[in-house]
Structure formats: C-alpha cells, structure tokens
Coordinates of C-alpha atoms in Angstrom, one line a residue:
I8 CA 15.7 14.6 -4.5
I9 CA 16.0 11.8 -1.6
R10 CA 13.1 10.0 -3.3
A11 CA 14.7 10.1 -6.7
T12 CA 17.8 8.8 -5.3
L13 CA 16.2 5.8 -3.2
R14 CA 14.0 4.5 -5.8
P15 CA 16.6 3.4 -8.5
I16 CA 18.9 2.1 -5.6
F17 CA 15.9 -0.1 -4.4
R18 CA 15.1 -1.2 -7.8
A19 CA 18.7 -2.4 -8.3
L20 CA 18.7 -4.1 -5.0
F21 CA 15.4 -6.0 -5.6
H22 CA 16.9 -7.1 -9.1
I23 CA 19.9 -8.5 -7.3
L24 CA 18.1 -10.1 -4.5
C25 CA 15.2 -11.7 -6.6
Q26 CA 13.5 -12.2 -9.9
V27 CA 11.2 -9.1 -10.3
R28 CA 8.0 -9.7 -12.2
I29 CA 5.5 -7.0 -12.7
S30 CA 2.2 -7.1 -14.5
G31 CA -0.6 -4.7 -15.0
Y32 CA 1.2 -1.4 -15.6
E33 CA -1.4 -0.5 -18.1
N34 CA -4.2 -0.5 -15.4
I35 CA -2.4 2.5 -13.6
P36 CA -4.5 5.7 -14.3
N37 CA -2.4 8.1 -16.5
K38 CA -3.4 11.2 -14.4
G39 CA -5.3 12.1 -11.2
A40 CA -5.2 10.7 -7.9
Y41 CA -6.1 7.2 -6.7
L42 CA -5.3 4.9 -3.8
I43 CA -2.9 2.0 -4.2
A44 CA -4.1 -0.8 -1.9
I45 CA -1.7 -3.7 -1.2
N46 CA -1.7 -6.9 0.6
H47 CA 0.9 -6.8 3.5
V48 CA 2.5 -10.0 4.6
S49 CA 6.0 -8.6 5.5
L50 CA 8.0 -5.3 5.5
F51 CA 9.2 -5.9 1.8
E52 CA 5.9 -4.9 0.0
P53 CA 6.0 -1.2 0.6
P54 CA 9.4 -0.5 -0.6
F55 CA 8.9 -2.9 -3.6
V56 CA 5.8 -0.9 -4.6
L57 CA 7.4 2.5 -4.0
A58 CA 10.6 1.5 -6.0
F59 CA 8.8 0.2 -9.2
W60 CA 5.6 2.3 -9.2
P61 CA 6.0 4.5 -12.4
V62 CA 5.2 7.7 -10.6
V63 CA 6.3 8.6 -7.0
P64 CA 3.5 7.9 -4.6
E65 CA 3.0 9.3 -0.9
A66 CA 2.9 6.2 1.5
V67 CA 1.1 5.5 4.8
G68 CA 2.9 3.5 7.4
A69 CA 2.2 2.4 11.1
V70 CA 3.8 4.8 13.6
D71 CA 5.9 2.0 15.1
I72 CA 8.0 1.9 12.0
W73 CA 9.5 5.2 13.1
S74 CA 10.9 3.6 16.1
R75 CA 12.5 0.6 14.3
P76 CA 16.2 0.9 13.3
G77 CA 16.7 1.0 9.7
Q78 CA 13.0 1.1 8.9
S79 CA 13.0 4.5 10.8
L80 CA 15.6 6.0 8.6
L81 CA 14.1 4.9 5.4
A82 CA 10.6 6.1 6.5
R83 CA 12.0 9.5 7.5
L84 CA 14.0 9.8 4.4
Y85 CA 11.1 9.0 2.1
G86 CA 8.7 11.2 4.0
G87 CA 6.0 8.6 5.0
I88 CA 2.8 9.5 6.8
K89 CA 2.5 8.1 10.2
V90 CA -0.7 6.3 11.2
H91 CA -1.8 5.0 14.6
R92 CA -3.5 1.7 14.2
G93 CA -7.0 1.5 15.5
E94 CA -7.1 5.2 16.3
Y95 CA -9.2 7.9 14.5
D96 CA -7.1 10.9 13.8
R97 CA -9.0 13.8 12.0
Q98 CA -5.9 15.7 11.2
L99 CA -4.3 12.5 9.7
V100 CA -7.4 11.7 7.6
Q101 CA -7.4 15.3 6.4
K102 CA -3.7 15.1 5.4
M103 CA -4.4 11.8 3.5
V104 CA -7.4 13.3 1.8
S105 CA -5.4 16.5 1.0
V106 CA -2.7 14.2 -0.6
L107 CA -5.3 12.8 -2.9
N108 CA -7.2 16.1 -3.5
S109 CA -3.8 17.3 -4.8
G110 CA -3.8 14.8 -7.5
R111 CA -1.1 12.4 -6.0
P112 CA -1.5 8.6 -5.6
L113 CA -1.3 7.2 -1.9
L114 CA -0.1 3.8 -0.9
I115 CA -1.9 2.1 1.9
A116 CA -2.2 -1.4 3.3
P117 CA -5.9 -1.8 4.1
E118 CA -5.3 -4.6 6.6
G119 CA -3.5 -2.1 8.8
G120 CA -0.3 -4.0 9.4
R121 CA 1.6 -7.2 8.4
S122 CA -0.3 -10.5 8.4
H123 CA 3.0 -12.6 8.4
T124 CA 1.2 -15.3 6.7
L125 CA 0.2 -15.8 3.0
G126 CA -3.4 -15.2 3.8
M127 CA -5.0 -11.8 4.3
R128 CA -6.6 -10.3 7.3
R129 CA -9.9 -8.3 7.0
A130 CA -9.5 -4.7 6.0
L131 CA -10.1 -1.9 8.3
P132 CA -13.0 0.3 7.3
G133 CA -10.9 3.4 7.5
V134 CA -9.7 2.8 3.9
A135 CA -13.3 3.1 2.7
Y136 CA -13.8 6.3 4.7
L137 CA -10.7 7.7 3.1
V138 CA -11.8 6.7 -0.4
D139 CA -15.2 8.0 0.1
S140 CA -14.0 11.3 1.4
A141 CA -11.5 11.9 -1.4
K142 CA -13.9 10.4 -4.3
V143 CA -10.9 8.5 -6.0
P144 CA -10.6 5.1 -7.5
V145 CA -8.7 2.3 -5.7
V146 CA -5.9 0.6 -7.6
P147 CA -5.6 -3.0 -6.1
V148 CA -2.2 -4.5 -6.0
G149 CA -1.5 -8.4 -5.2
I150 CA 2.1 -8.9 -4.2
V151 CA 3.4 -12.5 -4.4
G152 CA 6.8 -13.7 -2.8
A153 CA 7.3 -11.1 -0.2
T154 CA 7.4 -13.3 2.8
D155 CA 9.1 -12.7 6.2
D156 CA 12.1 -15.0 5.1
F157 CA 12.5 -13.2 1.7
L158 CA 15.7 -11.4 2.7
S159 CA 17.2 -14.2 4.6
E160 CA 16.7 -16.7 1.6
A161 CA 18.0 -13.9 -1.0
L162 CA 21.1 -13.6 1.1
E163 CA 21.6 -17.4 0.8
G164 CA 21.5 -17.0 -2.9
K165 CA 18.0 -18.3 -3.4
R166 CA 16.6 -15.6 -6.0
S167 CA 13.0 -16.4 -5.7
I168 CA 10.3 -14.5 -7.6
L169 CA 8.9 -11.4 -6.2
E170 CA 5.8 -10.5 -8.3
M171 CA 3.5 -7.4 -8.3
R172 CA 0.2 -7.7 -10.0
I173 CA -1.6 -4.5 -10.6
G174 CA -5.4 -4.6 -11.2
K175 CA -7.9 -2.4 -12.8
P176 CA -9.1 0.6 -10.9
L177 CA -12.1 0.2 -8.8
W178 CA -14.7 2.8 -8.0
L179 CA -16.4 1.9 -4.6
P180 CA -20.2 2.4 -4.1
P181 CA -21.0 5.5 -2.1
I182 CA -21.1 5.2 1.5
E183 CA -24.8 5.2 2.5
G184 CA -27.0 5.3 5.7
Q185 CA -26.3 6.6 9.2
G186 CA -24.8 5.5 12.5
Q187 CA -24.4 1.6 12.4
A188 CA -25.6 1.2 8.9
R189 CA -22.9 3.8 7.6
R190 CA -20.2 1.8 9.4
L191 CA -21.4 -1.4 8.0
S192 CA -21.3 0.3 4.6
R193 CA -17.7 1.3 4.9
Q194 CA -16.6 -2.3 5.9
V195 CA -18.6 -3.7 2.9
N196 CA -16.6 -1.4 0.7
A197 CA -13.3 -2.2 2.6
D198 CA -14.1 -5.9 2.1
L199 CA -14.6 -5.3 -1.7
I200 CA -11.1 -3.8 -1.9
M201 CA -9.6 -7.0 -0.3
R202 CA -11.5 -9.2 -2.6
R203 CA -10.2 -7.4 -5.5
I204 CA -6.7 -7.8 -4.0
A205 CA -7.3 -11.5 -3.4
D206 CA -8.3 -12.2 -7.2
L207 CA -4.9 -10.8 -8.1
L208 CA -3.4 -13.3 -5.8

C-alpha cells in the first residue's frame, strides 16, 4: 500500500522538478525475475527508477542510508534491503537470491555507492555472484542528469533533463574456475555490466 502511494507521488515530484525522459521500456522483460543495474552518481537515481519502473521492484541500499534523516524514512517505508558495503553477508545474499527466485525484479547499483562524478567507478564483483546464483538476466540502466546539485538547481527553477535509458537484457557468461580464477571471472562479468551501462550513457 505504501509503495503504491509513494510511486505516483514521486513521479509527480520528478515531473515538477525536471523534464523526465525515458527510453527503452520495450527492453524490460514482460515476466520473470531480472536484476536492474544502474549507474549511481547521486541519491536521486534509485527513487527515479523506482518511481517510473512499470512494475514495483525490490531495492538494495547501503546500510548508512538507514541512519540519514529523510532517506531513512523513505527507505523504511519502501522496505529496502540493507547492504553493508565491502562485507560478505551470506544471509543477505540469500535474501536477494530469494527475491529473484520469487520472480521479482531487484534494483542494485553495482558500484556499491555514489560516485559523485559523471564518471563511473568499477563494479564490485558481488553483483556477478548474485546474478550467477539466481540465474537471471541483467537489465542495464543508464541515468543522465541526476547530479548532486540536481535538487538545488530544480528549486531555483532550472528544470533540467533527467533521463533514464533502459538497455536490452544481458545474460552473463557462467562463472568458471576455482579460487582466484573464479573471483576474476566474477569481476570480468561485473565489468561487463558496467560497460553495458556506459554504452547507454
């Protein structure tokens, strides 16, 4: 009920604050689970995607969001999944895999946090581990215009363009090898996701 209420409110807010442009809706799978992978410059990309995605995705966010005023309230209301950056949490991974196994899409930022610049950071290999465990495709999404000063400029009356470009689903190669070779294989797949996002930018 809360998600059904929040999504149209945020859609309206984004339309008021900026010029919303979305392309590639036809690339979103009609059914089944998939991972939505986005670039992450500022705090505006996740709510933008969650508001305009045609179905309601689950979402992953860094645990520190839950301690920030405003962001914490929204994360709790939406029911986001807490992630500890750089830490392996078996229960958390199982929770995310369970979401995908249940047939729901899951939103994640492979970089593991905001870049605060127009460039992208290297993806963490955990995203490839998740995809390999759940056996789902990745839907790459490139977001343009969601800079750190997006809100301040919007409040000054500058209705800049905020654009979401949705790419075709990507099936990653299987993870192969053992030990270091397996870890390298995960990083190669994570890099592939980021290259697809970069193509959209």
